[in-house]
Short mmCIF file of C-alpha atoms and ligand atoms in Angstrom, two decimals:
data_model
loop_
_atom_site.label_atom_id
_atom_site.label_comp_id
_atom_site.label_asym_id
_atom_site.label_seq_id
_atom_site.Cartn_x
_atom_site.Cartn_y
_atom_site.Cartn_z
CA MET A 1 0.00 0.00 0.00
CA THR A 2 1.57 3.31 -1.00
CA THR A 3 1.08 6.25 1.28
CA ALA A 4 0.14 9.73 0.10
CA GLU A 5 3.68 10.80 0.96
CA GLN A 6 5.18 8.12 -1.28
CA ARG A 7 2.86 9.05 -4.14
CA LEU A 8 3.80 12.69 -3.75
CA ALA A 9 7.51 11.76 -3.78
CA ARG A 10 6.98 9.88 -7.06
CA LEU A 11 5.15 12.82 -8.65
CA GLU A 12 7.87 15.22 -7.52
CA ALA A 13 10.51 12.91 -8.96
CA ILE A 14 8.75 12.82 -12.34
CA GLU A 15 8.48 16.63 -12.38
CA GLU A 16 12.17 16.97 -11.50
CA ILE A 17 13.12 14.56 -14.30
CA ARG A 18 11.03 16.65 -16.74
CA ALA A 19 12.93 19.74 -15.55
CA LEU A 20 16.23 17.89 -16.09
CA ASP A 21 15.27 17.29 -19.73
CA ALA A 22 14.29 20.94 -20.17
CA ARG A 23 17.61 22.11 -18.71
CA TYR A 24 19.46 19.68 -20.98
CA CYS A 25 17.73 21.12 -24.08
CA ARG A 26 18.38 24.71 -23.05
CA ALA A 27 22.04 24.16 -22.13
CA LEU A 28 22.71 22.26 -25.36
CA ASP A 29 20.96 24.79 -27.59
CA ASP A 30 22.75 27.69 -25.83
CA GLY A 31 26.15 25.99 -25.95
CA ASP A 32 26.36 26.25 -22.15
CA TRP A 33 28.77 23.32 -21.74
CA ASP A 34 29.37 23.82 -17.99
CA THR A 35 25.68 23.41 -17.23
CA LEU A 36 25.26 20.64 -19.77
CA VAL A 37 28.09 18.53 -18.34
CA SER A 38 26.84 19.15 -14.77
CA LEU A 39 23.59 17.38 -15.70
CA PHE A 40 25.47 14.08 -16.04
CA THR A 41 26.97 11.95 -13.29
CA ASP A 42 30.79 11.91 -13.15
CA ASP A 43 30.76 8.61 -15.07
CA GLY A 44 27.77 9.69 -17.18
CA GLU A 45 27.77 8.83 -20.86
CA PHE A 46 26.11 9.91 -24.07
CA VAL A 47 25.45 7.22 -26.63
CA GLY A 48 24.30 8.16 -30.10
CA LEU A 49 26.14 9.60 -33.03
CA ARG A 50 29.29 9.11 -30.99
CA HIS A 51 30.02 7.66 -27.59
CA ALA A 52 31.21 10.17 -25.01
CA ARG A 53 31.86 9.59 -21.34
CA GLY A 54 32.85 11.58 -18.27
CA PRO A 55 32.93 15.39 -17.96
CA VAL A 56 35.85 15.86 -20.36
CA GLY A 57 34.62 13.40 -22.97
CA LEU A 58 31.08 14.84 -22.88
CA ARG A 59 32.28 18.43 -23.18
CA ARG A 60 34.55 17.47 -26.02
CA PHE A 61 31.73 15.71 -27.87
CA PHE A 62 29.08 18.40 -27.45
CA ALA A 63 31.44 21.31 -28.06
CA GLY A 64 32.73 19.50 -31.16
CA LEU A 65 29.31 19.31 -32.85
CA ALA A 66 29.77 22.72 -34.47
CA ARG A 67 32.98 21.44 -36.00
CA GLU A 68 30.90 18.61 -37.51
CA GLY A 69 28.79 21.29 -39.22
CA LEU A 70 25.90 21.29 -36.70
CA THR A 71 25.94 25.00 -35.97
CA SER A 72 22.44 25.53 -34.49
CA PHE A 73 19.73 23.32 -33.08
CA TRP A 74 16.53 23.60 -31.12
CA HIS A 75 15.87 20.51 -29.02
CA HIS A 76 12.26 19.78 -28.07
CA VAL A 77 11.67 16.80 -25.80
CA SER A 78 8.15 15.51 -25.18
CA ASN A 79 6.02 12.40 -24.53
CA LEU A 80 8.01 11.49 -21.42
CA GLU A 81 7.43 8.01 -19.99
CA VAL A 82 9.19 7.76 -16.66
CA GLU A 83 9.67 4.29 -15.17
CA LEU A 84 10.82 4.85 -11.60
CA ASP A 85 12.85 2.12 -9.91
CA ASP A 86 11.81 0.95 -6.46
CA ALA A 87 12.26 3.71 -3.92
CA VAL A 88 15.31 3.74 -1.66
CA ASP A 89 14.52 4.87 1.91
CA GLY A 90 11.09 5.95 0.68
CA GLU A 91 12.49 8.20 -2.08
CA PRO A 92 12.75 7.41 -5.81
CA ALA A 93 16.47 7.28 -6.67
CA ALA A 94 16.72 5.96 -10.25
CA ALA A 95 14.55 5.77 -13.35
CA ARG A 96 14.44 4.90 -17.00
CA VAL A 97 13.02 7.63 -19.21
CA HIS A 98 11.73 7.29 -22.77
CA SER A 99 10.98 10.47 -24.68
CA LEU A 100 10.51 11.92 -28.14
CA LEU A 101 12.97 14.35 -29.71
CA TRP A 102 12.03 16.92 -32.32
CA GLN A 103 15.03 18.89 -33.46
CA PRO A 104 15.13 21.47 -36.22
CA CYS A 105 18.78 22.24 -36.85
CA VAL A 106 21.25 23.79 -39.27
CA ARG A 107 23.92 21.57 -40.67
CA ASP A 108 26.55 22.84 -43.10
CA GLY A 109 24.40 25.97 -43.43
CA VAL A 110 21.40 23.92 -44.63
CA PRO A 111 18.18 23.73 -42.57
CA HIS A 112 17.58 20.15 -41.45
CA VAL A 113 14.88 18.34 -39.53
CA ALA A 114 15.63 15.59 -37.10
CA ALA A 115 13.38 13.48 -34.94
CA GLY A 116 14.10 10.54 -32.77
CA ARG A 117 13.91 8.97 -29.35
CA TYR A 118 15.81 9.24 -26.13
CA ASP A 119 16.21 6.24 -23.89
CA ASP A 120 17.83 7.55 -20.71
CA ARG A 121 18.94 6.25 -17.37
CA VAL A 122 18.74 8.86 -14.63
CA VAL A 123 19.77 8.71 -10.99
CA ARG A 124 19.28 11.01 -8.01
CA LEU A 125 22.55 12.06 -6.36
CA ASP A 126 22.61 14.45 -3.40
CA GLY A 127 18.99 15.32 -4.13
CA GLU A 128 19.65 16.18 -7.83
CA TRP A 129 18.56 14.09 -10.81
CA ARG A 130 21.33 13.49 -13.35
CA TYR A 131 21.86 11.44 -16.45
CA ARG A 132 23.84 8.27 -15.93
CA ARG A 133 23.34 7.44 -19.60
CA LYS A 134 21.62 9.36 -22.35
CA ARG A 135 21.02 7.44 -25.54
CA VAL A 136 19.60 9.00 -28.70
CA SER A 137 18.44 7.29 -31.86
CA PHE A 138 17.09 9.12 -34.90
CA ASP A 139 14.11 8.25 -37.07
CA TYR A 140 14.69 11.23 -39.34
CA PHE A 141 17.69 13.44 -39.92
CA ALA A 142 17.46 15.09 -43.30
CA PRO A 143 17.59 18.42 -45.12
CA LEU A 144 14.27 20.17 -44.70
CA ALA A 145 13.82 20.32 -48.47
CA ASP A 146 13.98 16.52 -48.71
CA GLY A 147 10.84 16.12 -46.64
CA TRP A 148 9.72 13.56 -44.17
CA GLU A 149 9.92 10.13 -45.69
CA LYS A 150 10.26 7.70 -42.82
CA GLY A 151 13.58 5.95 -42.75
CA LEU A 152 15.07 8.47 -45.15
CA PHE A 153 17.90 9.02 -42.77
CA SER A 154 18.45 6.34 -40.17
CA VAL A 155 20.70 6.77 -37.17
CA ASP A 156 23.38 4.67 -38.88
CA ASP A 157 23.27 6.92 -41.93
CA ALA A 158 23.39 9.95 -39.69
CA ALA A 159 26.38 8.59 -37.81
CA ALA A 160 28.12 7.69 -41.06
CA THR A 161 27.75 11.18 -42.44
CA PHE A 162 29.41 12.67 -39.40
CA ARG A 163 32.74 13.45 -40.87
CA THR A 164 35.20 10.78 -40.05
CA GLY A 165 38.66 12.21 -39.85
CA ALA A 166 37.25 15.64 -39.05
CA PRO A 167 39.90 17.75 -37.38
CA GLU A 168 40.08 17.07 -33.67
CA PRO A 169 39.37 19.94 -31.32
CA GLU A 170 42.49 22.06 -30.83
CA VAL A 171 42.56 21.15 -27.16
CA GLU A 172 43.21 17.45 -27.15
CA PHE A 173 41.50 15.47 -24.42
CA VAL A 174 44.01 14.20 -21.90
CA HIS A 175 42.79 12.62 -18.67
CA ALA A 176 43.41 14.33 -15.32
CA PRO A 177 46.77 13.44 -13.72
CA ILE A 178 46.99 10.10 -11.91
CA ASP A 179 49.60 9.34 -9.24
CA LEU A 180 50.91 5.98 -10.38
CA ALA A 181 52.05 3.47 -7.75
CA HIS A 182 55.66 2.42 -8.18
CA ARG A 183 58.47 0.32 -6.77
CA ILE A 184 62.21 0.87 -6.90
CA ASP A 185 64.80 -1.93 -6.92
CA GLY A 186 68.41 -2.34 -7.96
CA ARG A 187 71.70 -0.73 -7.23
CA GLU A 188 71.60 2.81 -5.93
CA GLY A 189 73.45 5.20 -8.21
CA ALA A 190 73.18 2.87 -11.24
CA PRO A 191 71.55 4.16 -14.47
CA VAL A 192 67.78 4.24 -14.17
CA LEU A 193 65.68 1.73 -16.10
CA VAL A 194 61.90 2.22 -16.10
CA LEU A 195 59.74 -0.84 -16.81
CA GLY A 196 56.16 -0.38 -18.10
CA PRO A 197 53.72 -3.29 -17.77
CA SER A 198 50.93 -4.50 -20.04
CA LEU A 199 47.16 -4.33 -19.82
CA GLY A 200 45.86 -6.56 -17.01
CA THR A 201 49.24 -7.07 -15.33
CA ASP A 202 51.01 -5.20 -12.56
CA LEU A 203 54.62 -4.25 -11.98
CA HIS A 204 55.43 -7.82 -10.91
CA LEU A 205 55.21 -8.75 -14.58
CA PHE A 206 58.92 -7.95 -14.60
CA ASP A 207 60.05 -9.85 -11.50
CA GLU A 208 62.45 -12.08 -13.45
CA GLN A 209 64.00 -9.10 -15.27
CA VAL A 210 64.45 -7.20 -12.00
CA ASP A 211 66.19 -10.14 -10.32
CA ALA A 212 68.60 -10.33 -13.23
CA LEU A 213 69.18 -6.61 -13.82
CA ALA A 214 69.37 -5.34 -10.25
CA ASP A 215 73.18 -5.10 -10.27
CA ASP A 216 73.26 -3.06 -13.48
CA PHE A 217 70.35 -0.68 -13.08
CA ARG A 218 68.29 1.28 -10.60
CA ILE A 219 64.90 -0.08 -11.68
CA VAL A 220 61.65 1.88 -11.41
CA ARG A 221 58.49 -0.08 -12.08
CA TYR A 222 55.01 1.46 -12.14
CA ASP A 223 51.44 0.20 -12.09
CA LEU A 224 48.92 1.31 -14.71
CA PRO A 225 45.78 3.01 -13.33
CA GLY A 226 43.55 0.46 -11.59
CA HIS A 227 46.27 -2.15 -11.87
CA GLY A 228 48.34 -3.30 -8.88
CA ALA A 229 48.34 -0.49 -6.31
CA SER A 230 47.51 2.46 -8.60
CA PRO A 231 44.20 4.29 -8.18
CA ALA A 232 41.48 3.89 -10.80
CA PRO A 233 39.77 7.22 -11.49
CA ALA A 234 37.00 7.10 -14.08
CA GLY A 235 38.28 6.64 -17.63
CA PRO A 236 38.71 7.03 -20.49
CA TYR A 237 42.47 7.46 -20.21
CA THR A 238 44.74 8.60 -23.02
CA MET A 239 48.22 7.49 -24.01
CA ALA A 240 49.40 11.10 -23.79
CA GLY A 241 48.01 11.29 -20.26
CA LEU A 242 49.63 8.00 -19.23
CA ALA A 243 52.97 9.16 -20.67
CA ARG A 244 52.61 12.41 -18.72
CA ASP A 245 51.77 10.40 -15.55
CA VAL A 246 54.95 8.32 -15.94
CA VAL A 247 57.04 11.46 -16.51
CA ALA A 248 55.40 13.04 -13.42
CA LEU A 249 56.49 9.96 -11.46
CA LEU A 250 60.06 10.47 -12.68
CA ASP A 251 59.80 14.11 -11.61
CA ARG A 252 58.65 13.05 -8.12
CA LEU A 253 61.64 10.73 -7.91
CA ALA A 254 63.97 13.48 -9.17
CA ILE A 255 64.97 11.35 -12.17
CA GLY A 256 65.90 13.38 -15.22
CA ARG A 257 66.68 10.84 -17.90
CA ALA A 258 66.10 7.09 -17.91
CA HIS A 259 66.21 4.00 -20.05
CA TYR A 260 62.69 2.75 -20.67
CA ALA A 261 61.39 -0.69 -21.58
CA GLY A 262 57.67 -1.40 -21.82
CA LEU A 263 55.51 -4.27 -22.94
CA SER A 264 52.37 -3.82 -25.03
CA ILE A 265 50.54 -0.76 -23.64
CA GLY A 266 53.76 -0.23 -21.64
CA GLY A 267 55.59 -0.03 -24.99
CA ALA A 268 52.97 2.35 -26.36
CA ILE A 269 53.47 4.61 -23.33
CA GLY A 270 57.22 4.50 -24.07
CA GLN A 271 56.62 5.64 -27.66
CA GLN A 272 54.39 8.45 -26.38
CA ILE A 273 57.03 9.58 -23.88
CA ALA A 274 59.59 9.58 -26.70
CA LEU A 275 57.25 11.81 -28.72
CA ASP A 276 56.00 14.18 -26.03
CA HIS A 277 58.97 14.25 -23.62
CA PRO A 278 61.93 13.33 -25.83
CA GLY A 279 64.55 14.69 -23.46
CA ARG A 280 63.62 12.18 -20.76
CA LEU A 281 64.73 8.95 -22.47
CA GLU A 282 68.22 7.52 -22.90
CA THR A 283 66.96 4.48 -24.82
CA LEU A 284 63.58 2.99 -25.60
CA THR A 285 62.83 -0.74 -25.74
CA VAL A 286 59.39 -1.56 -27.12
CA ILE A 287 58.36 -5.15 -26.40
CA ALA A 288 55.33 -6.88 -27.98
CA SER A 289 53.74 -3.58 -28.89
CA ALA A 290 52.60 -1.50 -31.85
CA ALA A 291 52.21 2.03 -33.15
CA ARG A 292 48.49 1.25 -33.52
CA PHE A 293 46.84 -1.79 -31.97
CA ALA A 294 44.65 -4.10 -34.00
CA GLU A 295 40.94 -3.41 -34.33
CA PRO A 296 40.77 0.06 -32.76
CA SER A 297 36.97 -0.16 -32.70
CA SER A 298 37.05 -3.34 -30.59
CA TRP A 299 38.65 -1.56 -27.62
CA PRO A 300 35.67 0.61 -26.55
CA ALA A 301 33.53 -2.55 -26.78
CA ARG A 302 36.00 -4.41 -24.55
CA ALA A 303 35.96 -1.48 -22.12
CA GLN A 304 32.18 -1.60 -22.01
CA GLU A 305 32.17 -5.36 -21.43
CA VAL A 306 34.66 -5.12 -18.56
CA ARG A 307 32.77 -2.23 -16.97
CA ALA A 308 29.62 -4.39 -17.07
CA LYS A 309 31.08 -7.76 -16.11
CA GLY A 310 34.42 -7.08 -14.44
CA THR A 311 37.86 -8.27 -15.52
CA ALA A 312 36.66 -11.84 -14.92
CA ALA A 313 35.14 -11.47 -18.40
CA MET A 314 38.69 -11.53 -19.84
CA ILE A 315 40.14 -14.44 -17.87
CA THR A 316 39.24 -17.26 -20.23
CA SER A 317 40.38 -15.51 -23.40
CA ARG A 318 43.76 -14.15 -22.15
CA PRO A 319 45.83 -17.34 -21.78
CA GLY A 320 45.64 -17.97 -25.53
CA VAL A 321 46.96 -14.45 -26.20
CA TRP A 322 49.47 -14.08 -23.40
CA PHE A 323 51.07 -17.56 -23.46
CA THR A 324 51.93 -20.39 -25.77
CA HIS A 325 50.44 -23.82 -25.00
CA ASP A 326 53.88 -24.99 -24.03
CA PHE A 327 54.27 -22.21 -21.48
CA VAL A 328 50.92 -22.99 -19.86
CA ARG A 329 51.87 -26.68 -19.72
CA THR A 330 55.39 -26.29 -18.40
CA ARG A 331 55.09 -23.09 -16.31
CA ASN A 332 51.53 -23.34 -15.16
CA GLU A 333 52.15 -21.68 -11.78
CA GLU A 334 53.65 -18.63 -13.48
CA ALA A 335 50.69 -18.42 -15.86
CA VAL A 336 48.30 -18.57 -12.90
CA ARG A 337 50.31 -15.88 -11.05
CA LEU A 338 49.95 -13.53 -14.03
CA LEU A 339 46.28 -14.26 -14.57
CA ARG A 340 45.66 -13.45 -10.89
CA MET A 341 46.95 -9.93 -11.63
CA LEU A 342 44.22 -9.60 -14.27
CA GLY A 343 41.58 -10.86 -11.83
CA ALA A 344 42.74 -8.28 -9.26
CA THR A 345 42.63 -5.37 -11.73
CA ASP A 346 39.97 -2.73 -11.17
CA PRO A 347 37.47 -2.90 -14.09
CA GLU A 348 37.44 0.87 -14.50
CA GLY A 349 41.24 0.99 -14.68
CA TYR A 350 41.29 -1.82 -17.21
CA ALA A 351 38.49 -0.21 -19.27
CA GLY A 352 40.15 3.23 -19.22
CA CYS A 353 43.39 1.68 -20.49
CA CYS A 354 41.46 -0.14 -23.26
CA GLU A 355 40.13 3.24 -24.37
CA ALA A 356 43.65 4.66 -24.46
CA ILE A 357 44.79 1.67 -26.55
CA GLY A 358 41.87 2.01 -28.98
CA ALA A 359 42.65 5.68 -29.62
CA PHE A 360 46.42 5.21 -29.89
CA ASP A 361 47.87 5.67 -33.35
CA VAL A 362 51.34 7.18 -33.78
CA ARG A 363 52.16 5.53 -37.11
CA ARG A 364 52.55 8.86 -38.85
CA ARG A 365 54.68 10.31 -36.06
CA LEU A 366 57.21 7.49 -35.67
CA ALA A 367 59.94 9.37 -37.53
CA GLU A 368 59.80 12.00 -34.78
CA ILE A 369 61.12 9.37 -32.34
CA THR A 370 64.84 9.93 -32.41
CA VAL A 371 65.89 8.14 -29.23
CA PRO A 372 67.69 4.84 -29.99
CA THR A 373 64.92 2.26 -30.05
CA LEU A 374 64.93 -1.52 -29.84
CA VAL A 375 61.77 -3.35 -30.84
CA ILE A 376 61.31 -6.92 -29.61
CA ALA A 377 58.49 -9.00 -31.07
CA GLY A 378 57.20 -12.42 -30.06
CA GLY A 379 57.13 -14.68 -33.09
CA ALA A 380 53.93 -16.34 -31.81
CA ASP A 381 52.23 -13.20 -30.46
CA PRO A 382 48.63 -13.02 -31.70
CA ALA A 383 47.97 -9.55 -30.17
CA THR A 384 50.90 -7.58 -31.59
CA PRO A 385 52.44 -9.92 -34.16
CA PRO A 386 55.90 -9.25 -35.63
CA GLU A 387 54.44 -7.40 -38.67
CA MET A 388 52.96 -4.80 -36.33
CA ALA A 389 56.04 -4.46 -34.15
CA LYS A 390 58.22 -4.15 -37.24
CA ILE A 391 56.35 -0.99 -38.27
CA VAL A 392 57.70 0.70 -35.13
CA ALA A 393 61.29 -0.43 -35.82
CA HIS A 394 61.05 0.72 -39.45
CA GLY A 395 59.35 3.99 -38.61
CA VAL A 396 61.55 5.41 -35.86
CA ALA A 397 64.68 7.31 -36.76
CA ASP A 398 67.10 4.89 -35.10
CA GLY A 399 65.48 1.47 -34.76
CA ARG A 400 66.52 -2.13 -34.24
CA TYR A 401 64.27 -5.14 -34.51
CA VAL A 402 64.47 -8.58 -32.97
CA VAL A 403 61.95 -11.40 -33.19
CA ILE A 404 61.96 -14.03 -30.47
CA ASP A 405 60.69 -17.10 -32.23
CA GLY A 406 57.89 -19.02 -30.56
CA ALA A 407 57.13 -16.41 -27.87
CA ALA A 408 53.55 -15.26 -27.30
CA HIS A 409 52.40 -11.81 -26.14
CA LEU A 410 53.95 -11.76 -22.66
CA THR A 411 57.30 -12.15 -24.35
CA ASN A 412 59.31 -11.25 -21.26
CA VAL A 413 57.87 -14.15 -19.25
CA GLU A 414 57.86 -16.56 -22.18
CA ALA A 415 61.54 -15.88 -22.91
CA PRO A 416 62.84 -14.13 -19.78
CA GLY A 417 66.51 -14.75 -20.42
CA ARG A 418 66.39 -13.47 -23.98
CA VAL A 419 64.43 -10.34 -23.14
CA THR A 420 66.60 -9.56 -20.12
CA ALA A 421 69.78 -9.97 -22.16
CA LEU A 422 68.42 -7.77 -24.95
CA VAL A 423 67.33 -5.01 -22.58
CA ARG A 424 70.63 -5.12 -20.67
CA SER A 425 72.83 -5.08 -23.71
CA PHE A 426 70.83 -2.43 -25.53
CA ALA A 427 70.75 0.02 -22.63
CA SER A 428 74.33 -0.72 -21.49
CA GLY A 429 75.77 -0.98 -24.97
CA LEU A 430 74.66 2.43 -26.00
CA ARG A 431 76.07 3.93 -22.85
CA GLY A 432 79.39 2.26 -23.53
CA GLY A 433 79.52 2.94 -27.25
CA THR A 434 78.65 -0.26 -29.08
CA ALA A 435 77.33 -3.56 -27.89
CA PRO A 436 75.76 -5.95 -30.36
CA ILE A 437 72.41 -7.41 -29.42
CA PRO A 438 73.02 -10.99 -28.25
CA GLY A 439 72.33 -13.40 -31.07
CA GLY A 440 74.26 -11.24 -33.48
CA GLY A 441 71.17 -9.60 -34.81
CA GLU A 442 71.54 -5.90 -34.28
CA ILE A 443 69.60 -4.22 -37.03
CA ARG A 444 69.89 -0.53 -37.81
CA GLY A 445 66.71 0.99 -39.17
CA GLY A 446 64.87 -2.29 -38.75
CA ARG A 447 65.44 -3.38 -42.32
CA ARG A 448 66.24 -6.96 -41.41
CA ALA A 449 64.92 -9.02 -38.54
CA SER A 450 67.10 -10.92 -36.19
CA HIS A 451 65.49 -14.16 -35.04
CA SER A 452 66.66 -15.45 -31.73
O1 LIG B 1 44.56 -7.92 -24.92
C1 LIG B 1 45.56 -8.23 -24.29
O2 LIG B 1 45.54 -8.76 -23.18
C2 LIG B 1 46.88 -7.95 -24.95
C3 LIG B 1 47.24 -6.55 -24.83
C4 LIG B 1 47.02 -5.55 -25.72
C5 LIG B 1 47.53 -4.31 -25.20
C6 LIG B 1 48.10 -4.75 -23.93
O3 LIG B 1 48.70 -4.05 -23.11
O4 LIG B 1 47.89 -6.07 -23.74
#
């Protein structure tokens, strides 16, 4: 039996949700991005012509519409159907809202008409209703002169006509700084070697390398956001932001220049540091990585899956990527140790890193990387196969390229001795003048692969 008070609370909630929609329309039409973004939760997302998430991503999307040619619009929202969730402590706290959108607009200077539906998820936080997710789909989106034929312009068509490759906003989105957790090992006073781990692993990915290199280097390892002991603020993250976070860590440790070796996303972060902070690197070793990872569009989907289901969703598929069958058979305990790192990773941290990987593409900028670079590929790596790694070695100004036959993605655990020897000799050799990569396969400019 609902009381009069409960019924009143439901009616008030519905009125407040109506007001939220009205404020959304006004802020969007007026280009009032501060107000618009404040109507979403901190992890709020917009799904429609593009997918945008979080205050920075939302602002970037909405403010970028003019650049897509959408210079004016007049949003009208009506026919609200509000499905309130069960009340919490007697008060409605979440709802699903269906509504109708009617939107005259000007695109590329041409009057258009657009109509569609919103399917929103709203929540009440500190007494204010906000969008957790706003999803739009269009039934019409066409020049006024073309009329109103249903289906003339579906949402897919509308999305497709949004200019792909349109210039990015001048201010590139870079996530807010994150204090990365770290650990220091090795001989005090020795040259610094920074080790960057891969998606789903923590700094203990490199335990075998650290044991072997501790006499030669002062070793700084870091955890990616949400991995190991690093915090996991809401993503998406960006490679430029992660590179900046690693450089900020070096600043905190009063380290000017360092050798850097990173695996997979760790190798991508190394490339980004070499591009954005070139003075900070003595040498760069890029292991099982790429200048652009395969299937960029699959990464936001993976992020979404992990946000919904947790990193457990990745546990069954990773062994086949990270390890060879032989490794799992002969070094099962090590494989389990590494998979436990994935299980312990915060889903938001993992998802934010996926988004950084999906957006990463420095193929056209590789020639700007002038620091001596060694690229190590696993011959049996399905995630970043030798062809992809080779692009980095070929593209950088001073590259070398080595393939470790039969090694899968976690190349440094599959072939610890080989990777350790390569990292040691590359970093030490350059300091001392010349030191050929063990196996006799030092390649300048990456024109020839050395198989070891
Ligand atoms: O998907 C994986 O687990 C492999 C991988 C790609 C980028 C990265 O850091 O790991």
